[in-house]
PDB file of C-alpha atoms in Angstrom:
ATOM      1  CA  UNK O 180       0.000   0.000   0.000  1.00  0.00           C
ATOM      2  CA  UNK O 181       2.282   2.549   0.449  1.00  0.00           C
ATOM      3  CA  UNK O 182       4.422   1.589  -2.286  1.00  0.00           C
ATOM      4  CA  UNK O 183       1.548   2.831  -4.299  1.00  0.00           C
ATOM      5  CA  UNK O 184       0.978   5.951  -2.684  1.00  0.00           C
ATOM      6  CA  UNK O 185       4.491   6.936  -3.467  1.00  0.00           C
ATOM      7  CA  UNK O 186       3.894   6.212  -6.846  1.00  0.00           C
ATOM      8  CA  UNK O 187       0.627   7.701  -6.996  1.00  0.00           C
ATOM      9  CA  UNK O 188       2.900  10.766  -5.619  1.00  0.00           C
ATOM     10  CA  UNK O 189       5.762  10.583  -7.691  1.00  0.00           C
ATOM     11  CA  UNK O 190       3.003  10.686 -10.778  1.00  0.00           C
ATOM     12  CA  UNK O 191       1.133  13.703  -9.719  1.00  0.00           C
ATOM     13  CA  UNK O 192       4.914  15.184  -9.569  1.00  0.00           C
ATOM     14  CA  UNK O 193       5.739  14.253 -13.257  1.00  0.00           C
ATOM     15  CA  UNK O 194       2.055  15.119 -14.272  1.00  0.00           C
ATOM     16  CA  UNK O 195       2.239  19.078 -12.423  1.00  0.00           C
ATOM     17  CA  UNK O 196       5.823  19.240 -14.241  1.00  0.00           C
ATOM     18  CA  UNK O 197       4.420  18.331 -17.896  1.00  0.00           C
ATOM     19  CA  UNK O 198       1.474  20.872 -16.745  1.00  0.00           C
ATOM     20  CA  UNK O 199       4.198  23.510 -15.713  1.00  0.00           C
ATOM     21  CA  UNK O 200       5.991  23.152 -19.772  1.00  0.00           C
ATOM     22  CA  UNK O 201       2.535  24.207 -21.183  1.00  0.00           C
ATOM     23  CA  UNK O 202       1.619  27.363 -18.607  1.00  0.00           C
ATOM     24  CA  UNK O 203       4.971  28.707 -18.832  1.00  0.00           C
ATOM     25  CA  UNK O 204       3.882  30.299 -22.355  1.00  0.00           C
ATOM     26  CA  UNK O 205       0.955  31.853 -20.533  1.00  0.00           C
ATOM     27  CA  UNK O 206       2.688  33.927 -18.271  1.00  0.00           C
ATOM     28  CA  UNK O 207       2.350  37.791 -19.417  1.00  0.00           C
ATOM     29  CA  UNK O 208       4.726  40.820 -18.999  1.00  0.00           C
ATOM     30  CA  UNK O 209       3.914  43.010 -16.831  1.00  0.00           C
ATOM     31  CA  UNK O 210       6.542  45.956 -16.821  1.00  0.00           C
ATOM     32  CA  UNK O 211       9.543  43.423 -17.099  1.00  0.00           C
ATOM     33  CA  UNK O 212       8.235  40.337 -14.861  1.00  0.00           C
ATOM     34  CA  UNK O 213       6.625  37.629 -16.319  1.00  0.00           C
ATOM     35  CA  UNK O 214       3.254  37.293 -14.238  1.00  0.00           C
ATOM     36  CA  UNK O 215       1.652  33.446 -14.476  1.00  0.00           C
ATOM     37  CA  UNK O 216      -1.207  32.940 -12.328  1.00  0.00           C
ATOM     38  CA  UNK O 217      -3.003  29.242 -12.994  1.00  0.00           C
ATOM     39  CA  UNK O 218      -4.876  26.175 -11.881  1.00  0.00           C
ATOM     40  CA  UNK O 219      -3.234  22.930 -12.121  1.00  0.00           C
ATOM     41  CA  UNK O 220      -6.157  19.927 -11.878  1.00  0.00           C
ATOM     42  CA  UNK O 221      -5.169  16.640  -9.669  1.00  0.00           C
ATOM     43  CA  UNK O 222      -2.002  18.348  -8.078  1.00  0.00           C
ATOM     44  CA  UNK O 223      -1.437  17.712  -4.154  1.00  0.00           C
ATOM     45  CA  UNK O 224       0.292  21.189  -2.522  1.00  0.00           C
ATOM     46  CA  UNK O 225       3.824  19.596  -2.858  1.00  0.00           C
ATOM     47  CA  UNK O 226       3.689  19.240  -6.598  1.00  0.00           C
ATOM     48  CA  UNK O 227       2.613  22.722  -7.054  1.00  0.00           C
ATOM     49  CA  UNK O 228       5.086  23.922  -4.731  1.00  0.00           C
ATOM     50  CA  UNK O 229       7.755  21.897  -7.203  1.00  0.00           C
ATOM     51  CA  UNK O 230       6.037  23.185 -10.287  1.00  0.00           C
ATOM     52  CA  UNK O 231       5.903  26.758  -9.081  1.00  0.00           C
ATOM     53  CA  UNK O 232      10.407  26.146  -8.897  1.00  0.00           C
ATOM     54  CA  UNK O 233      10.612  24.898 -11.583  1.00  0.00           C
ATOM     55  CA  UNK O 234       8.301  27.954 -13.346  1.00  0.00           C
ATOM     56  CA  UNK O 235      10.391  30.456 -12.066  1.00  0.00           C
ATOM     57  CA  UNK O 236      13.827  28.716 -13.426  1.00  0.00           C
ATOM     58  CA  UNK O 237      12.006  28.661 -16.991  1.00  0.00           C
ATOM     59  CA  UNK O 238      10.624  32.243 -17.042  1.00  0.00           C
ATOM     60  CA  UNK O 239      13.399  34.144 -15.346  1.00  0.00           C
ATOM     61  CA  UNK O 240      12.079  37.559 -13.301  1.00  0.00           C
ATOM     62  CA  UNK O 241       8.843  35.831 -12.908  1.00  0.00           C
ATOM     63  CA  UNK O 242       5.661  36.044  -9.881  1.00  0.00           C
ATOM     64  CA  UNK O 243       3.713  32.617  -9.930  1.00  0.00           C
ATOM     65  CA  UNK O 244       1.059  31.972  -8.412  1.00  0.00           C
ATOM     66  CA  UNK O 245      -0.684  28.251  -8.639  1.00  0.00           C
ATOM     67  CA  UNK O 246      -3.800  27.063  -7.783  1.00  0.00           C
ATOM     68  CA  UNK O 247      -5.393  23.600  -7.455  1.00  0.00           C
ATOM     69  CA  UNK O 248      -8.787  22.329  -6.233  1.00  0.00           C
ATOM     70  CA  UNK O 249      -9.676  19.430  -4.071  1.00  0.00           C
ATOM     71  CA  UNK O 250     -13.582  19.216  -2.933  1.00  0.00           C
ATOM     72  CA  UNK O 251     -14.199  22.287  -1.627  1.00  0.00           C
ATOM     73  CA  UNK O 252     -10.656  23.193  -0.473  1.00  0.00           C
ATOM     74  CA  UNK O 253      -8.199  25.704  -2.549  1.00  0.00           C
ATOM     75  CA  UNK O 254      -4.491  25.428  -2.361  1.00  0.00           C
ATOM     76  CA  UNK O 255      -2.089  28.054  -3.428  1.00  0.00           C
ATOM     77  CA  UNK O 256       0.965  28.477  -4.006  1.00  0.00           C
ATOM     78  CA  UNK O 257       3.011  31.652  -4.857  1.00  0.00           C
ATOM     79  CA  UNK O 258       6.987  31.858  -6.150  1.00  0.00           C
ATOM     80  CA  UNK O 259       8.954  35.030  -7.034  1.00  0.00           C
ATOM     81  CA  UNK O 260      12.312  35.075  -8.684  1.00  0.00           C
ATOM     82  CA  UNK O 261      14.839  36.669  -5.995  1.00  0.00           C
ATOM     83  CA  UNK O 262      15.661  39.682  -8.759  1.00  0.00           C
ATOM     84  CA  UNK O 263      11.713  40.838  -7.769  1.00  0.00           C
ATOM     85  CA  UNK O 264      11.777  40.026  -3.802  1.00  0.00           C
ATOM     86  CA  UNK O 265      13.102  43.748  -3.231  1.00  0.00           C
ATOM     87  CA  UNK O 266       9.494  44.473  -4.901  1.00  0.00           C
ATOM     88  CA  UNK O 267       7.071  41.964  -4.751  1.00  0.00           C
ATOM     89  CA  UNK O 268       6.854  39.401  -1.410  1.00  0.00           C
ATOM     90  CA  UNK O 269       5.505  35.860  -2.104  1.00  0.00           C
ATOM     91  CA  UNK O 270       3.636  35.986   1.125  1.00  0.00           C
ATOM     92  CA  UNK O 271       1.947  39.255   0.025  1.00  0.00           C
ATOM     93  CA  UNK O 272       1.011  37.666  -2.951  1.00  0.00           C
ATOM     94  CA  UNK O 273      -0.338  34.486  -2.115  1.00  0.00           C
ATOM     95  CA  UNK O 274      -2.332  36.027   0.804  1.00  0.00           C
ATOM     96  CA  UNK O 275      -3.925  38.467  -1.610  1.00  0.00           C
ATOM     97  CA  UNK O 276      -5.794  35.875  -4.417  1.00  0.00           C
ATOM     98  CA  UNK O 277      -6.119  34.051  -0.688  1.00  0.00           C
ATOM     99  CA  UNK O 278      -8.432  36.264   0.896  1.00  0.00           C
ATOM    100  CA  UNK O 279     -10.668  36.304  -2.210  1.00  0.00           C
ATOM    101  CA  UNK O 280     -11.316  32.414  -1.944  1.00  0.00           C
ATOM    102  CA  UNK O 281     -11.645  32.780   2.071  1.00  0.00           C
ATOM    103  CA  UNK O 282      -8.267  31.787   3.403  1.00  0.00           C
ATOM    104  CA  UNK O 283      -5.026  32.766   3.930  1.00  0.00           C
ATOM    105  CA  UNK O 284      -1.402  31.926   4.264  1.00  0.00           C
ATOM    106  CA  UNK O 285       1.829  32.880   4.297  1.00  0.00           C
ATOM    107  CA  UNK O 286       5.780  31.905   3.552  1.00  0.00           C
ATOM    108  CA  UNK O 287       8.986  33.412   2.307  1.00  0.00           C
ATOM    109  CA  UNK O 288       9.525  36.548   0.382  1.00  0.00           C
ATOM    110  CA  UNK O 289      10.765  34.356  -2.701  1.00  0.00           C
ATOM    111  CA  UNK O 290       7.663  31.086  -1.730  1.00  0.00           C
ATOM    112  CA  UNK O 291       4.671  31.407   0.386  1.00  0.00           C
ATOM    113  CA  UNK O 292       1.249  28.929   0.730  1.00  0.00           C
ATOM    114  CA  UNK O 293      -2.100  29.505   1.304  1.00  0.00           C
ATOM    115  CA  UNK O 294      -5.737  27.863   2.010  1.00  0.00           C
ATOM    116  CA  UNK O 295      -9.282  29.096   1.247  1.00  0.00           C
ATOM    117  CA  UNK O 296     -12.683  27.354   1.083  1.00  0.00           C
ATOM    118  CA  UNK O 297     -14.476  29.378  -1.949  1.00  0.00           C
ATOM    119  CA  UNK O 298     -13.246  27.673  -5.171  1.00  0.00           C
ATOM    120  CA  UNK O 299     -16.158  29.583  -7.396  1.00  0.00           C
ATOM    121  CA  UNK O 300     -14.203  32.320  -6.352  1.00  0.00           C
ATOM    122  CA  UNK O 301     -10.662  31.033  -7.744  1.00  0.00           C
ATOM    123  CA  UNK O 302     -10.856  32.349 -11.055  1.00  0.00           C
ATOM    124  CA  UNK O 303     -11.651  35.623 -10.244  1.00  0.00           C
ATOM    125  CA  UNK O 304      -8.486  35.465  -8.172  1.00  0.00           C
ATOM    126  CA  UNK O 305      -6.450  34.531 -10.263  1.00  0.00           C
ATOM    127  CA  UNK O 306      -7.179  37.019 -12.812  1.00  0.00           C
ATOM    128  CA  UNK O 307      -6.763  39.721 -10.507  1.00  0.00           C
ATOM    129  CA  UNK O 308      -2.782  38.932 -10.196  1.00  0.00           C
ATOM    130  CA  UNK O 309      -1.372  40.834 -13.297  1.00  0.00           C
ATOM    131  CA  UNK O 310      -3.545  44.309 -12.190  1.00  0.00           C
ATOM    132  CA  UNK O 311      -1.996  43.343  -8.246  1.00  0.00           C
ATOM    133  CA  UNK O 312       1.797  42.719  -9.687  1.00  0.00           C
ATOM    134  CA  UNK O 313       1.272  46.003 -11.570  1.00  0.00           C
ATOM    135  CA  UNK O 314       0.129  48.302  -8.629  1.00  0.00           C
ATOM    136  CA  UNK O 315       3.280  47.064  -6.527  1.00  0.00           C
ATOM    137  CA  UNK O 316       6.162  48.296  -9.615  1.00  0.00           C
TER     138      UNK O 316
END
């Protein structure tokens, strides 16, 4: 048994990492930083954690932030390049799209996590990062 969950685990991983190839050509500029802000489906918190590093290696000066949903609990995780930290705090971010699906978390200034129980609100969220990344430069 829990030879399969760690390859049920180790799965998710190389699924969120396949995922993370694709959404790196969504991420937009917003005045030099590349903004991404997503949901990944079937991903546990570590794998988005792993897929948010491996995001900002691809895209350089980059803020990430990722989503995924399981029932009615939201997960999110935010990542910003250390060039942006002077600028832009990963716990500021995350805790922002947080509130709006009732939660909240916290972390680094370069990695920070978050809850919330609203996933109808998610996309909304999300779509508010760019405008938020944009206020801070």
């Amino acid at each position: 048994m829990r030879a399969l969950e760690k390859e049920v685990a180790r799965l998710k991983s190389r699924l969120a990492s396949s995922q993370g190839d694709d959404l790196a050509a969504q991420a937009v500029d917003v005045a030099g930083t590349r903004v991404l802000a997503a949901v990944l489906d079937g991903v546990d918190p570590k794998a988005l954690r792993e897929t948010v590093d491996q995001l900002k290696n691809k895209l350089g000066s980059a803020a990430i932030v990722l989503a995924a949903v399981d029932g009615g609990r939201v997960s999110l995780v935010a990542g910003v390049t250390a060039d942006a930290t002077s600028w832009l705090k990963a716990g500021e971010l995350v805790n922002h799209v947080a509130r709006q699906v009732g939660g909240k978390g916290g972390g680094r200034p370069d990695m920070a996590m978050a809850g919330g129980s609203d996933p109808a609100a998610l996309p909304a969220a999300l779509a508010s990062v760019p405008d938020w990344v944009a206020a801070r430069r």
